[in-house]
Structures are given as C-alpha cells and as structure tokens.
Short mmCIF file of C-alpha atoms and ligand atoms in Angstrom, two decimals:
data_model
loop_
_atom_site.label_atom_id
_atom_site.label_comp_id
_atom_site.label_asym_id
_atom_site.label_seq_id
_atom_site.Cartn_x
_atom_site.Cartn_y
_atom_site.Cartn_z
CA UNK A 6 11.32 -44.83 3.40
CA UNK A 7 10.82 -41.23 4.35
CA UNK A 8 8.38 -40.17 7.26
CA UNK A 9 5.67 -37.84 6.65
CA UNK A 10 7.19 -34.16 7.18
CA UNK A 11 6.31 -31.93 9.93
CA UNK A 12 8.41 -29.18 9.65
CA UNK A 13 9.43 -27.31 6.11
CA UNK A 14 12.15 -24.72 4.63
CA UNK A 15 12.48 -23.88 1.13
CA UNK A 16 15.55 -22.19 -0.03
CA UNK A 17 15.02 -20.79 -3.48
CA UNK A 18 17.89 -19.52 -5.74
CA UNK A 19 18.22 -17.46 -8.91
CA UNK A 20 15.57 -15.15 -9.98
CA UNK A 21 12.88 -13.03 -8.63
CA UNK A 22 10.31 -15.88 -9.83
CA UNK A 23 11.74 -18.29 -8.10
CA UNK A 24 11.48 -16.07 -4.67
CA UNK A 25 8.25 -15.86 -5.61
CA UNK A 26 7.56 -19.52 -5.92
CA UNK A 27 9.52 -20.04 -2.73
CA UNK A 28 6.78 -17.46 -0.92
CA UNK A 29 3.86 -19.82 -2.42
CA UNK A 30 5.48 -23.42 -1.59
CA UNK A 31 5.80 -22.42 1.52
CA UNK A 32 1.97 -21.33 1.57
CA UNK A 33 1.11 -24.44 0.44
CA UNK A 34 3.22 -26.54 3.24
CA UNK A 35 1.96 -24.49 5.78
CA UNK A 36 -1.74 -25.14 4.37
CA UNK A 37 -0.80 -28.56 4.96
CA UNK A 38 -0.43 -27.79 8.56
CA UNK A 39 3.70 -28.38 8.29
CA UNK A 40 5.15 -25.25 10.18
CA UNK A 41 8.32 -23.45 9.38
CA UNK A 42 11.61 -24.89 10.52
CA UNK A 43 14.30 -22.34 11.93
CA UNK A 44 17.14 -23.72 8.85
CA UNK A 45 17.51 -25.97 6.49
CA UNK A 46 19.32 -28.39 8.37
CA UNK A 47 16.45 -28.72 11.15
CA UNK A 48 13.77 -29.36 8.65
CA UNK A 49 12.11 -32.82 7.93
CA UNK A 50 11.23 -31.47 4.84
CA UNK A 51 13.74 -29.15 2.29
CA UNK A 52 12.49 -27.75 -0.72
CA UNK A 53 15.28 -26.62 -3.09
CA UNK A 54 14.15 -24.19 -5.28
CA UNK A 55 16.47 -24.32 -8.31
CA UNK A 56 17.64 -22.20 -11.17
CA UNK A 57 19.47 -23.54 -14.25
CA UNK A 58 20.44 -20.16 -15.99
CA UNK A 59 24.09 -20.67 -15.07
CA UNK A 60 25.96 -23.95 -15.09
CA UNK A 61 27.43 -22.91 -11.66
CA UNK A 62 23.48 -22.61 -10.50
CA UNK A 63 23.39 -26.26 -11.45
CA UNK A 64 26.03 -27.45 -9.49
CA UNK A 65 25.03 -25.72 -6.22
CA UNK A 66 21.77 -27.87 -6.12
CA UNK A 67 23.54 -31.18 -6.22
CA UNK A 68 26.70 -29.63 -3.68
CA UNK A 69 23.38 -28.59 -1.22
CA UNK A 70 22.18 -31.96 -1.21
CA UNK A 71 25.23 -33.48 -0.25
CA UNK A 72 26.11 -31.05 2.90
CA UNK A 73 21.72 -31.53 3.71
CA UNK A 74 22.63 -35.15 4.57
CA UNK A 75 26.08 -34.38 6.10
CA UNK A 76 26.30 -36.66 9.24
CA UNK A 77 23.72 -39.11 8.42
CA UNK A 78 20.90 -36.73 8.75
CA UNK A 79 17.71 -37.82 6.17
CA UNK A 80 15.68 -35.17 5.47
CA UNK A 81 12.62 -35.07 2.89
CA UNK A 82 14.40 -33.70 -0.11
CA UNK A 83 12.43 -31.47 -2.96
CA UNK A 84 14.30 -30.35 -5.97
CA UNK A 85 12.11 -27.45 -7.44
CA UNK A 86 12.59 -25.07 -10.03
CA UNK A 87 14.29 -24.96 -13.53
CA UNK A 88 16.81 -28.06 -12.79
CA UNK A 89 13.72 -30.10 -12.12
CA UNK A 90 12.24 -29.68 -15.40
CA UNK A 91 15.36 -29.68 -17.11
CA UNK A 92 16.85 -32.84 -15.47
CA UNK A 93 13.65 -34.61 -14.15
CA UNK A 94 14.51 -38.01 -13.34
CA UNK A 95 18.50 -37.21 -13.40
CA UNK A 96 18.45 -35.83 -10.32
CA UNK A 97 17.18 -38.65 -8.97
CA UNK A 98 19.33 -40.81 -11.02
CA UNK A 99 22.24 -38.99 -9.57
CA UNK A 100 21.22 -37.84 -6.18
CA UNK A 101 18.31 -40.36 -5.11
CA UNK A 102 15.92 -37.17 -4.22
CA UNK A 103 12.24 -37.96 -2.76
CA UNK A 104 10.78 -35.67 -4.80
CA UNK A 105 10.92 -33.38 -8.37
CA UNK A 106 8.68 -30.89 -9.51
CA UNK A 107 8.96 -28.39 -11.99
CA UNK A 108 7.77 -24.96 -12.28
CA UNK A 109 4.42 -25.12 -13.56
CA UNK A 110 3.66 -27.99 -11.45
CA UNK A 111 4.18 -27.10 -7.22
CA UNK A 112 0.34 -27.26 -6.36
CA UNK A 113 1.23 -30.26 -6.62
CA UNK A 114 3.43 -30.31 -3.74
CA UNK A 115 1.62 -31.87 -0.99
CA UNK A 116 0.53 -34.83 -3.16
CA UNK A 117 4.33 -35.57 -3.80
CA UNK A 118 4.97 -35.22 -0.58
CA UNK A 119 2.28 -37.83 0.56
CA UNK A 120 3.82 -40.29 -2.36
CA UNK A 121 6.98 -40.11 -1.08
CA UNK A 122 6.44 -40.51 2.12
CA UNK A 123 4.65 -43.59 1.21
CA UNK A 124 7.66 -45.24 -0.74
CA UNK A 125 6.22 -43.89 -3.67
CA UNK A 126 8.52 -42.59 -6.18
CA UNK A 127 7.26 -38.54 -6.75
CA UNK A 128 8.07 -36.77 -9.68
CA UNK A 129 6.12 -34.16 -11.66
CA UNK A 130 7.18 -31.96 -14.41
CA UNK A 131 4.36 -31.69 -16.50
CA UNK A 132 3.20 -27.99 -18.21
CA UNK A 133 -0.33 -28.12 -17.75
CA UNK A 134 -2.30 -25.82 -19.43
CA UNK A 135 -4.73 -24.95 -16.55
CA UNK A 136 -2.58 -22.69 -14.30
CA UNK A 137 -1.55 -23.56 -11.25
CA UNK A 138 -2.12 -20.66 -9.90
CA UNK A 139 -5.89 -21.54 -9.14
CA UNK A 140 -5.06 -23.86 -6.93
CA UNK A 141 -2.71 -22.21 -4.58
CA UNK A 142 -3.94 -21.07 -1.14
CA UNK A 143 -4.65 -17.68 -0.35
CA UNK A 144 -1.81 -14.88 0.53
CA UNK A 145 -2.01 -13.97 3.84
CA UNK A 146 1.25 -12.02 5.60
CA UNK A 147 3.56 -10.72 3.48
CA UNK A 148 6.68 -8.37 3.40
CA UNK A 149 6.14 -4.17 2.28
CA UNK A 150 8.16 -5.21 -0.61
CA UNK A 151 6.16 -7.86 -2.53
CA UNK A 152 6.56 -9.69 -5.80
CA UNK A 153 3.62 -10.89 -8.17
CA UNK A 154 3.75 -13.19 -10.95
CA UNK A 155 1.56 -11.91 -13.96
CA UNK A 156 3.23 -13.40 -16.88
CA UNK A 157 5.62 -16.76 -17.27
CA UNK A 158 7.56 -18.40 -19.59
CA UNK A 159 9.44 -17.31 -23.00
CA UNK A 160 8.94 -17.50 -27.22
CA UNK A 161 11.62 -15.53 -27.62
CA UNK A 162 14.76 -18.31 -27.92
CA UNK A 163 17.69 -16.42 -27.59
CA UNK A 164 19.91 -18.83 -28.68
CA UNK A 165 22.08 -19.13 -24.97
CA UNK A 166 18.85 -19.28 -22.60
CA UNK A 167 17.07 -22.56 -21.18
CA UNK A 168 14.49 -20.60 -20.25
CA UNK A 169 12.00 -21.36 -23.07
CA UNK A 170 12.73 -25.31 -22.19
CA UNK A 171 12.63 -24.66 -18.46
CA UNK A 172 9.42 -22.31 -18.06
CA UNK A 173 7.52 -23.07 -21.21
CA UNK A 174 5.75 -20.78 -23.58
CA UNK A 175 4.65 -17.08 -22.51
CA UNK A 176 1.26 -17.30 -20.69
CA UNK A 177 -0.42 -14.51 -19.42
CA UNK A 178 -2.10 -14.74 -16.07
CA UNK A 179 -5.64 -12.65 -16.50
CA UNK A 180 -6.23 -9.32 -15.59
CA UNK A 181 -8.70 -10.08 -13.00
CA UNK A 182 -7.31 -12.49 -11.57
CA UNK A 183 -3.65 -10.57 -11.01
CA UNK A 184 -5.69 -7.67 -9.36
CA UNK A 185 -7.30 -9.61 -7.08
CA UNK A 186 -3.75 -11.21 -5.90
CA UNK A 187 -3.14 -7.54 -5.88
CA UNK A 188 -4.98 -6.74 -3.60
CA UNK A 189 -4.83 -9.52 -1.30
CA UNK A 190 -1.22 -9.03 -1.15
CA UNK A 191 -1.89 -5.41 -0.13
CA UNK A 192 -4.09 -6.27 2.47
CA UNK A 193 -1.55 -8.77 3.38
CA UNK A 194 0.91 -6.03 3.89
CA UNK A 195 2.22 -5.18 0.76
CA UNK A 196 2.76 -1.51 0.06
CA UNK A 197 5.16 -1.69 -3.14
CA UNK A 198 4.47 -4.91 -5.43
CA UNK A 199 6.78 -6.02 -7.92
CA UNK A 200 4.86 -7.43 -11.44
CA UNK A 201 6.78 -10.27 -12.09
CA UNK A 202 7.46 -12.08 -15.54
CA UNK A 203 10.64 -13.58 -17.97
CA UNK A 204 8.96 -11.15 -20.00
CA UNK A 205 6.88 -9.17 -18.34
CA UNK A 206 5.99 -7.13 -20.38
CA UNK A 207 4.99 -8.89 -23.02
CA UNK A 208 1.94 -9.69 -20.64
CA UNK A 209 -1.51 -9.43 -23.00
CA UNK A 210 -4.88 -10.53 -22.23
CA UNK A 211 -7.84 -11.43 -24.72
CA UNK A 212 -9.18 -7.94 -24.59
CA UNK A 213 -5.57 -7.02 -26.22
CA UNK A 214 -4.74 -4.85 -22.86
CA UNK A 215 -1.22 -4.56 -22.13
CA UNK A 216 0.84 -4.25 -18.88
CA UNK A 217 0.36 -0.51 -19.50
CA UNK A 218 -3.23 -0.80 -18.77
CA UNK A 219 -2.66 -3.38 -16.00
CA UNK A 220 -0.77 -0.75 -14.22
CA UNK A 221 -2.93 2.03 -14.67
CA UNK A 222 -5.25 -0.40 -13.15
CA UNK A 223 -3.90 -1.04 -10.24
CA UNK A 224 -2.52 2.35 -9.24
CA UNK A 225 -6.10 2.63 -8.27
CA UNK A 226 -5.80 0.17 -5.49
CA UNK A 227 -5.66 2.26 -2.00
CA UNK A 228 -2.28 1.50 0.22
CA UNK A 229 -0.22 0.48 -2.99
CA UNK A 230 2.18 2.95 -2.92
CA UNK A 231 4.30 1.41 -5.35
CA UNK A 232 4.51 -0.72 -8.05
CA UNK A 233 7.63 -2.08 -10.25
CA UNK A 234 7.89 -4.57 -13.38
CA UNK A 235 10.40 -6.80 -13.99
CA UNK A 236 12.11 -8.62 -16.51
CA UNK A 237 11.85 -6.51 -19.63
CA UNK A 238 12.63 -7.77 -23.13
CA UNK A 239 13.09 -4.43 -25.70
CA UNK A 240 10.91 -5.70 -28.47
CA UNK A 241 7.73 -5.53 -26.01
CA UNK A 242 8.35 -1.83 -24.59
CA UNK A 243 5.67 -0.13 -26.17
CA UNK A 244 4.92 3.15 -26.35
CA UNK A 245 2.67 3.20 -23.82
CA UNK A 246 4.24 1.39 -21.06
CA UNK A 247 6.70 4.32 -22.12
CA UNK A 248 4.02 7.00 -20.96
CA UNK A 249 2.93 4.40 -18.42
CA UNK A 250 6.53 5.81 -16.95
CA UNK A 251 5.21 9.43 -17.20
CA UNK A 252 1.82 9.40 -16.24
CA UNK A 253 1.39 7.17 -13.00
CA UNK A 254 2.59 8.45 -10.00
CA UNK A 255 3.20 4.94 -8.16
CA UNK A 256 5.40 3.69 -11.12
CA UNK A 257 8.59 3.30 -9.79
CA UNK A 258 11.49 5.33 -11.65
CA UNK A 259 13.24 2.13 -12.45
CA UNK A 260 13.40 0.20 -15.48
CA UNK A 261 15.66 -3.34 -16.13
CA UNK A 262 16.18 -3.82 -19.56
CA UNK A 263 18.79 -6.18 -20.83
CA UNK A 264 20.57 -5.58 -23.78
CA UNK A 265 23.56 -8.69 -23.28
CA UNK A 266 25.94 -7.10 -25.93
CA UNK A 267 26.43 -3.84 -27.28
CA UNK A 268 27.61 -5.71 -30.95
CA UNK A 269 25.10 -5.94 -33.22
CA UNK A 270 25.99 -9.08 -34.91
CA UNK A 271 26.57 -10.51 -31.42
CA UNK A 272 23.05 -9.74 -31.01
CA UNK A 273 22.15 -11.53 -34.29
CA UNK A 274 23.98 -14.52 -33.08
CA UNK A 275 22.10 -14.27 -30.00
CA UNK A 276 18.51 -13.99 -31.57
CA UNK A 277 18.21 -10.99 -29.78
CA UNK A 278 15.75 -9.67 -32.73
CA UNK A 279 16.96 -5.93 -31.69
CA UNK A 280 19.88 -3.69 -32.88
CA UNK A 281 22.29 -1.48 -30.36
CA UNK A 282 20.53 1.51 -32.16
CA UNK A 283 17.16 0.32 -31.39
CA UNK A 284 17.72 -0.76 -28.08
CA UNK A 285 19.53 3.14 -27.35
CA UNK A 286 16.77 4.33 -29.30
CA UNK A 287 13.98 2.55 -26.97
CA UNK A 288 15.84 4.49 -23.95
CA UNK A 289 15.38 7.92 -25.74
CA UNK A 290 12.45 7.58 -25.22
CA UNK A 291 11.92 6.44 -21.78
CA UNK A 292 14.09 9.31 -20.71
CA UNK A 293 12.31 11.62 -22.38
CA UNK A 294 9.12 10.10 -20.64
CA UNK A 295 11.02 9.59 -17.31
CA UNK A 296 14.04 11.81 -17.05
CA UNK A 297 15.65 10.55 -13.78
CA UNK A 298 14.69 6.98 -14.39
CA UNK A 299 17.15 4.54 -13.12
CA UNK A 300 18.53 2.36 -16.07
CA UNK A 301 19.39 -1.51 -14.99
CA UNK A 302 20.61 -4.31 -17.61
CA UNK A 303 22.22 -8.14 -18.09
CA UNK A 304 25.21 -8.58 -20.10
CA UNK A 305 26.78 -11.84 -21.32
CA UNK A 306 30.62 -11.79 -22.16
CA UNK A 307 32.67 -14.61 -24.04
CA UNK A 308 29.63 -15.52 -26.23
CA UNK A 309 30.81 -17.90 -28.50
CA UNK A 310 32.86 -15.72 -31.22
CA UNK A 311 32.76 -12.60 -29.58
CA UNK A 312 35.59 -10.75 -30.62
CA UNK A 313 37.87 -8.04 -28.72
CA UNK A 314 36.54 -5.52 -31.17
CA UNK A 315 32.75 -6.90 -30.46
CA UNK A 316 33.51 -6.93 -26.60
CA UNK A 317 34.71 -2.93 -26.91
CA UNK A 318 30.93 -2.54 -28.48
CA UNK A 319 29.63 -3.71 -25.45
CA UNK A 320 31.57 -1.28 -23.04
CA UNK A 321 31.38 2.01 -25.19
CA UNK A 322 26.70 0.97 -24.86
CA UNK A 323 27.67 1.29 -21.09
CA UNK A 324 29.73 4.30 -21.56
CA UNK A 325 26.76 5.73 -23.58
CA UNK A 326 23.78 4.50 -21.11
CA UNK A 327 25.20 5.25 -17.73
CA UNK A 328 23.01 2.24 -16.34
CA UNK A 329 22.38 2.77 -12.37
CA UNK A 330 23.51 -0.51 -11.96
CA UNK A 331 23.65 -4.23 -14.26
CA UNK A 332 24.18 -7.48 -13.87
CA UNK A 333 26.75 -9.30 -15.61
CA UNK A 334 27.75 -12.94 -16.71
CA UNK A 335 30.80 -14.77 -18.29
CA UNK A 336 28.74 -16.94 -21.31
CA UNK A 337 28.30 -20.53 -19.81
CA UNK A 338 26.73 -23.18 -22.90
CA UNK A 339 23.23 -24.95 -21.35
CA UNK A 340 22.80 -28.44 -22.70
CA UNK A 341 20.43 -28.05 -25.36
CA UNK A 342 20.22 -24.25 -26.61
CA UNK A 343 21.73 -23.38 -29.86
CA UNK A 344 24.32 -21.35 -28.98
CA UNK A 345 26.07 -24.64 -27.14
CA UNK A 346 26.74 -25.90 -30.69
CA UNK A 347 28.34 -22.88 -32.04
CA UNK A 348 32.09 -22.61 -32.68
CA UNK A 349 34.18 -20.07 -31.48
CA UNK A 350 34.08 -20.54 -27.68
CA UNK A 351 36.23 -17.72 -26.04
CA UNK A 352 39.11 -18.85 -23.85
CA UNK A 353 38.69 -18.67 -20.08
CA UNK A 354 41.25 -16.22 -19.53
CA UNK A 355 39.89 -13.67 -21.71
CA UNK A 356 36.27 -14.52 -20.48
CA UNK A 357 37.29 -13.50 -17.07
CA UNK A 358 39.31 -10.04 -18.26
CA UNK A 359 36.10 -8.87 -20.24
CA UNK A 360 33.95 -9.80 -17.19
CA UNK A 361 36.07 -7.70 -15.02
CA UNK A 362 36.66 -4.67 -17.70
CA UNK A 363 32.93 -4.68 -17.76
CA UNK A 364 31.85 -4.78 -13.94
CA UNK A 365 34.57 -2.15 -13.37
CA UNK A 366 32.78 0.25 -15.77
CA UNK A 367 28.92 -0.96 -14.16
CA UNK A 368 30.59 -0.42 -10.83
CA UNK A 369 32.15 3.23 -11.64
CA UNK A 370 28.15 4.26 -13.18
CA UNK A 371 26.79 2.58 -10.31
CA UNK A 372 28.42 4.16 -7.62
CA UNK A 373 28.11 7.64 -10.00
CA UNK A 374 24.82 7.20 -9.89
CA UNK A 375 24.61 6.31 -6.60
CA UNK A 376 26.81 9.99 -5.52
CA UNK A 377 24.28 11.80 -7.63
CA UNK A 378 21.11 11.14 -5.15
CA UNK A 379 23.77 12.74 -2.32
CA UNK A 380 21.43 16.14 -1.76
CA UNK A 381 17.78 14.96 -3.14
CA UNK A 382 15.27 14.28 -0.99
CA UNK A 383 12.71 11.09 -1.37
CA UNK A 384 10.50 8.51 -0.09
CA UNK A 385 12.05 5.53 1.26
CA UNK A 386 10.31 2.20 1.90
CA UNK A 387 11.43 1.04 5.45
CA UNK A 388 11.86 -3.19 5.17
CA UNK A 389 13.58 -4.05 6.99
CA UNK A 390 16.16 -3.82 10.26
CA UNK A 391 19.46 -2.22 10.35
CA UNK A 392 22.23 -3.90 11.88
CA UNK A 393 22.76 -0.95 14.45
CA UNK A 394 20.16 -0.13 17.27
CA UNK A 395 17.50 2.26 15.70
CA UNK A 396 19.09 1.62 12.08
CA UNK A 397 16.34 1.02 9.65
CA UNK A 398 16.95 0.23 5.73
CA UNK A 399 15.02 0.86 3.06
CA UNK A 400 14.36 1.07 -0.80
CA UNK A 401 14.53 4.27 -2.46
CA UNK A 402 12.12 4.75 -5.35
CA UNK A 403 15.43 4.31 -7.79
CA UNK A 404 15.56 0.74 -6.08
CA UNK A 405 18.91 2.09 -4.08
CA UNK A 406 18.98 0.84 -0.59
CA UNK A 407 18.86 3.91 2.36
CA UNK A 408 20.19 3.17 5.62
CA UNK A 409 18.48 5.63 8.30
CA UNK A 410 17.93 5.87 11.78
CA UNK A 411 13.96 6.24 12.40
CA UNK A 412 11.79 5.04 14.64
CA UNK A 413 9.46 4.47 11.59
CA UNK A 414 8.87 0.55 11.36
CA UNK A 415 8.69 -2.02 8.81
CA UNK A 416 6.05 -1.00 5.93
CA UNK A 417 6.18 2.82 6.62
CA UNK A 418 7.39 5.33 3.63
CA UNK A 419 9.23 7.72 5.24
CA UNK A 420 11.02 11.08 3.63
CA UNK A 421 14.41 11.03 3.46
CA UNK A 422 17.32 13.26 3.05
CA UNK A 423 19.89 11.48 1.45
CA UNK A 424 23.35 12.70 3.20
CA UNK A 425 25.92 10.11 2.00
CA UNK A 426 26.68 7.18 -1.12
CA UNK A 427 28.48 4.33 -1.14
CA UNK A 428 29.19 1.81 -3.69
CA UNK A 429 26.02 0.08 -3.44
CA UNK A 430 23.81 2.01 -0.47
CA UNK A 431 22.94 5.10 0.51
CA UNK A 432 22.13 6.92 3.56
CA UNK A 433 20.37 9.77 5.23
CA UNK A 434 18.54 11.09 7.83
CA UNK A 435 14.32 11.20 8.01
CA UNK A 436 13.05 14.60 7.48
CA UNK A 437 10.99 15.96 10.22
CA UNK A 438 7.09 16.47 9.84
CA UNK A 439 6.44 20.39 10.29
CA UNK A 440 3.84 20.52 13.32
CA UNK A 441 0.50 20.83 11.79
N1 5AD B 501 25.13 -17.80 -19.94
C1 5AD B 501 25.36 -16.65 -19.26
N2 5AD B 501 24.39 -15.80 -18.90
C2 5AD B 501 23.12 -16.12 -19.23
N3 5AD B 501 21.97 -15.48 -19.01
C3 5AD B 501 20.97 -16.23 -19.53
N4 5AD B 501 21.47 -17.34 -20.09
C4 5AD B 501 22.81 -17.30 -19.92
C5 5AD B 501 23.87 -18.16 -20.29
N5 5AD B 501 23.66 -19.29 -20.96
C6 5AD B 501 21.88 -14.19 -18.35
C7 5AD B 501 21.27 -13.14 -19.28
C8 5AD B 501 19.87 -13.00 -18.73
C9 5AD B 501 20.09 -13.24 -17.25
C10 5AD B 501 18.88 -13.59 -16.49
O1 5AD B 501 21.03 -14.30 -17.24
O2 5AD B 501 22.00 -11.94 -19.14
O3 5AD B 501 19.30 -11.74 -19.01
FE1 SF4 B 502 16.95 -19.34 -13.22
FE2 SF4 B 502 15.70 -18.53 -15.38
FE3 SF4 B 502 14.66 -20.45 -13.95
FE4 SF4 B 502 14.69 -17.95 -13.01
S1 SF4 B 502 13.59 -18.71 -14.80
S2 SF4 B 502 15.21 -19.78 -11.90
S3 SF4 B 502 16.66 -17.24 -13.82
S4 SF4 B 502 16.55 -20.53 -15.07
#
C-alpha cells in the first residue's frame, strides 16, 4: 500500500494547457500542505502530466514510469492528462499506477490521493459539467510570463486529432470569472498572460462576446503589459479579433494559426472545413491589420494519401507565408479518430524526407525572420537567467527569445537593441534611459 505523500513534483508534457494544469496541480498539492520536491526521483508523490497527441507522447509516459521505480524506489504515481482519459484503467492494467485522472477532473486530486493511500483503487475521468475550475485554490506566485485557460476542449473533429475524445466539447470559461484569474495572476506577478484554449478563439460567452472583447477587456487591467492567445483554429478568426490585432496596444504581434497542409483536398480529408485560399486569405487580412505580425503554424506530413504533388502544396503555402517559425509533425494514426481507418498510409521513408524538406524551409523563414529584427529596437520581457554572469533572457514582443546583459531582473520590460540573430535567439544590448 502506498503511504500518504509528503513531498510532490509534477512533470507535465505536450501543450501549453497541460503547463498550465501542471501550475494548478501543483497549487492544489501544496494546498494540501505537501511541499515541492527538488526532482522527480525524490518525490513521494509524481504527477505525470500526459499528452496523447503523438503516439511517441504515449510511450514516454509508460518509459517514465518504469525509470520512476528504477532501483526499487515506490513512489505515489499520478498519470494526468490526455492518456488518462484516453486509456483510464489501461494504464493501470499495464503499469499498476496509484492513481488516474483526466483533464477535467484534477480538483480532484487530493481525494485520489487520500484513496490511494488508503489501498483504495483511485481513478477519475469523468467530464463534469460544473468546471473544475471553481474549485481550485487561489494563484498566488507566478512567473512574468503566465498562461490562462479561458476556453477547453474541441467540436471541430479533424479527422487525425484525439483531442475532441481527450478534452471534451468546447466550453467557455466566463468572462468574469477569466478576469478575475486575470488579475490575480497579475498581482501574482504576471506581467504578460497567455489566453489559453484548443481553440481559443472560439471562446463565446452568453452575452455573445468574443475573445475580441475579452481582450479589450483586459488591456484595461494596470501592470499587464502583455497579453497573447493561443491555439487558433481559422474558421473562428473573426474580423474583429483581426482589428483586436490593430487596435490594442498590449496585443502581442504574434499570431499561431495552423493550417496542417497546404492541399486542399488534404484539408478535406482532414475536416479541416477551410481552403488554402481562405486560410491565405484570413492572413491578408491580419497583415493588413498587423503588418509586422509574426506568423506561427502546425503542419502534419504523410497524412494518409498525401501525395508528392499534395506534399509540394504544402511547401510552396510556406514559401508564400514566410511563417516566423512552425511546428511540424510526421502523421502518427490515434486509436479511434477517423483518419486511423483510412487507406493510403505513406511509407516511413518518405514520411521522414517530407518532414525534413519541410523543417528545412520553416528553419530558413525562421532564422530570416529572425535576421530581420537585427537593427529594430523593442521591449523585451526579462524571465528568466542567462547562463553567463549578468546574462538575462527574455521574450521579445514577436515571441523571439533576447539574450542581454542587464542588471534589470526577472519581470522587468526593458528596451532593447537587437545587435545579433541566430537560428532560434536573438541578442542585444539594453538601451540606456536618457537622464531625466
Ligand atoms: N499526428 C500528427 N500530428 C498531429 N497533430 C494533432 N494530431 C496529430 C496526429 N494524429 C498536430 C497538429 C496540431 C498539433 C497540436 O499537433 O499539427 O495542430
Ligand atoms: Fe496533448 Fe492535445 Fe492533450 Fe495538449 S490537449 S496534452 S496537445 S493531447
């Protein structure tokens, strides 16, 4: 039987979400009065935060369990996340776990906890409809950089994702509510907060506001210097979240929207329920709103039946967009989704060419991009510690990282020259206050 926990680490994986989650677990364990273990392997308790976008994402969980109990050790083990709803009771099947919770159920947390430390066994992946989020505790330090959930879950079924199965169906979290958490993140710290949904903005409430007027909304809120959304589907970028872009100041130049193939009968396959033309036609008009807006994306290669021809689709959309800088992934079937029953899967070997014709093209705009900010001048947002003495790194507002030596500290926006790019950083020098 497993003793009650004292100590706690949760290690989250995969998406911003799940960081997120990770930040509130640990809230609630440290509620508890549990305090913070310096690793995972000196914790009594491990929470494994999970993602199941990717089958490799899967198989990480159950090779992390194995090297958690390397050399007889016994922790308290937690699977979390999107492999606990999807598998449930599998992973307990297959790795004897104390405890499973899914998504929408960690305020449950400590009473799993208690069960299982009491022989019991503790599994809970139920979708209630009252939120969790009501009964988390309170946010009380966090980093400048901070991420808020204000929308969860997905109708969209694109035929490859588990998302709808592993999150649920899109729920908005209410206005009020999400500006409070606002707030009492920047009071916590915060300067920059990052809105966080699968679709973010899709967010609605009754009063048929949008994340447009969410955002407009809390640019008001003194301290927040910044604030970012993330991730975008293209059927819910309105017009206004497009002026959104123009119009407030503390919107962030930055804008992820994936597009996963430039082919437009991939796209039907995909029940991505937009065009290539639309989508291109969507970032008109955020550049006309925003002209130096940074432009981020996902991509999928090998879908099943992609063709070379289709595949060449895809890389001429990146030639066109120039994106700042994407993230890209060979297709990998998820037990259940339609797409795992099509025909047509694409051979490894070519799966793993596309992937790298298309990264080396995201690379080349990235680092482009990157070259192009050599000159301008801008706020940075120090984070966090360099690795040199004095080095400080920060978050320019096109979401590039700045390396600088400042005496500034953590949470300060400081103006930057930016003197030199690389690949994937940038760095400068802080430009002196004239004397008042
Ligand atoms: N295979 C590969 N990539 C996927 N993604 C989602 N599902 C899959 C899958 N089955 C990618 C998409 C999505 C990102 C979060 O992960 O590009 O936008
Ligand atoms: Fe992974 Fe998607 Fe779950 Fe995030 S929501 S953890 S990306 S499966």
């Amino acid at each position: 039987m497993a003793k009650t926990p004292k100590t706690y680490h949760v290690k989250s994986f995969g998406c911003q979400m799940n960081v997120y989650d990770g930040e509130r677990m640990s809230e609630l364990m440290a509620e508890q009065g549990l305090s913070a273990a310096a690793s995972a392997e000196e914790a009594d308790l491990v929470v494994l935060n999970t993602c199941h976008i990717r089958e490799k994402a899967t198989e990480k969980v159950y090779s992390d369990i194995g090297r958690l109990r390397k050399g007889g050790r016994k922790p308290m083990i937690a699977v979390a996340g999107c492999v606990a709803q999807a598998e449930g009771e599998e992973i307990v099947r297959r790795a004897q776990v104390d405890v499973v919770v899914g998504p929408q159920a960690y305020h449950n947390l400590p009473k799993l906890v208690a069960d299982a430390a009491g022989g019991k066994a503790a599994l809970d992946t139920d979708m209630p409809l009252a939120s969790k989020f009501g009964a988390l505790p309170a946010r009380r330090r966090v980093a400048p950089g901070a991420f808020l959930t204000v929308q969860e879950g997905c109708d969209k079924f694109c035929t490859y994702c588990v998302v709808p199965y592993t999150r649920g169906a899109e729920v908005s979290r209410p206005f009020a509510a999400i500006v409070d958490e606002a707030r009492a993140l920047v009071d916590a710290g915060a300067r920059e907060i990052t809105l966080l949904g699968q679709n973010v903005n899709a967010w609605a409430d009754e009063d048929g506001r949008g994340l447009d007027a969410l955002i407009r909304d809390l640019d008001r809120i003194e301290g927040l210097a910044r604030i970012r959304y993330t991730t975008s589907h293209p059927n819910d970028m309105t017009q206004r979240l497009i002026d959104a872009h123009r119009d407030v100041e503390k919107l962030m130049p930055y804008l992820h929207l994936p597009v996963q193939s430039g082919n437009d009968r991939v796209l039907k396959a995909m029940n991505r329920s937009h065009s290539r033309d639309s989508y291109l036609r969507i970032l008109d008009r955020v550049r006309e709103a925003r002209p130096d807006i940074a432009l981020s994306g996902d991509f999928i290669v090998g879908f099943p039946g992609e063709t070379d021809a289709e595949f060449e689709d895809t890389l001429r959309l990146v030639d066109e967009v120039r994106y700042s800088q994407a993230f890209s992934f060979k297709y990998s079937p998820r037990p259940g989704t339609p797409a795992a029953e099509m025909d047509g899967a694409v051979p490894r070997g070519v799966m793993d060419e596309r992937l790298q014709r298309l990264q080396a093209a995201l690379n080349r705009d990235q680092a482009a991009f990157n070259e192009a900010t050599v000159g301008k001048t801008c706020d940075v947002l120090i984070e966090r510690r360099g690795k040199h003495p004095g080095q400080m790194l920060g978050k320019s507002p096109w979401l590039q990282s700045v390396h600088l030596a400042t005496d500034a500290q953590i949470g300060d926006m400081v103006t930057v020259d930016i003197e030199r790019a690389g690949p994937n950083s940038l760095a400068g020098v802080e430009r002196v206050k004239a004397a008042a």
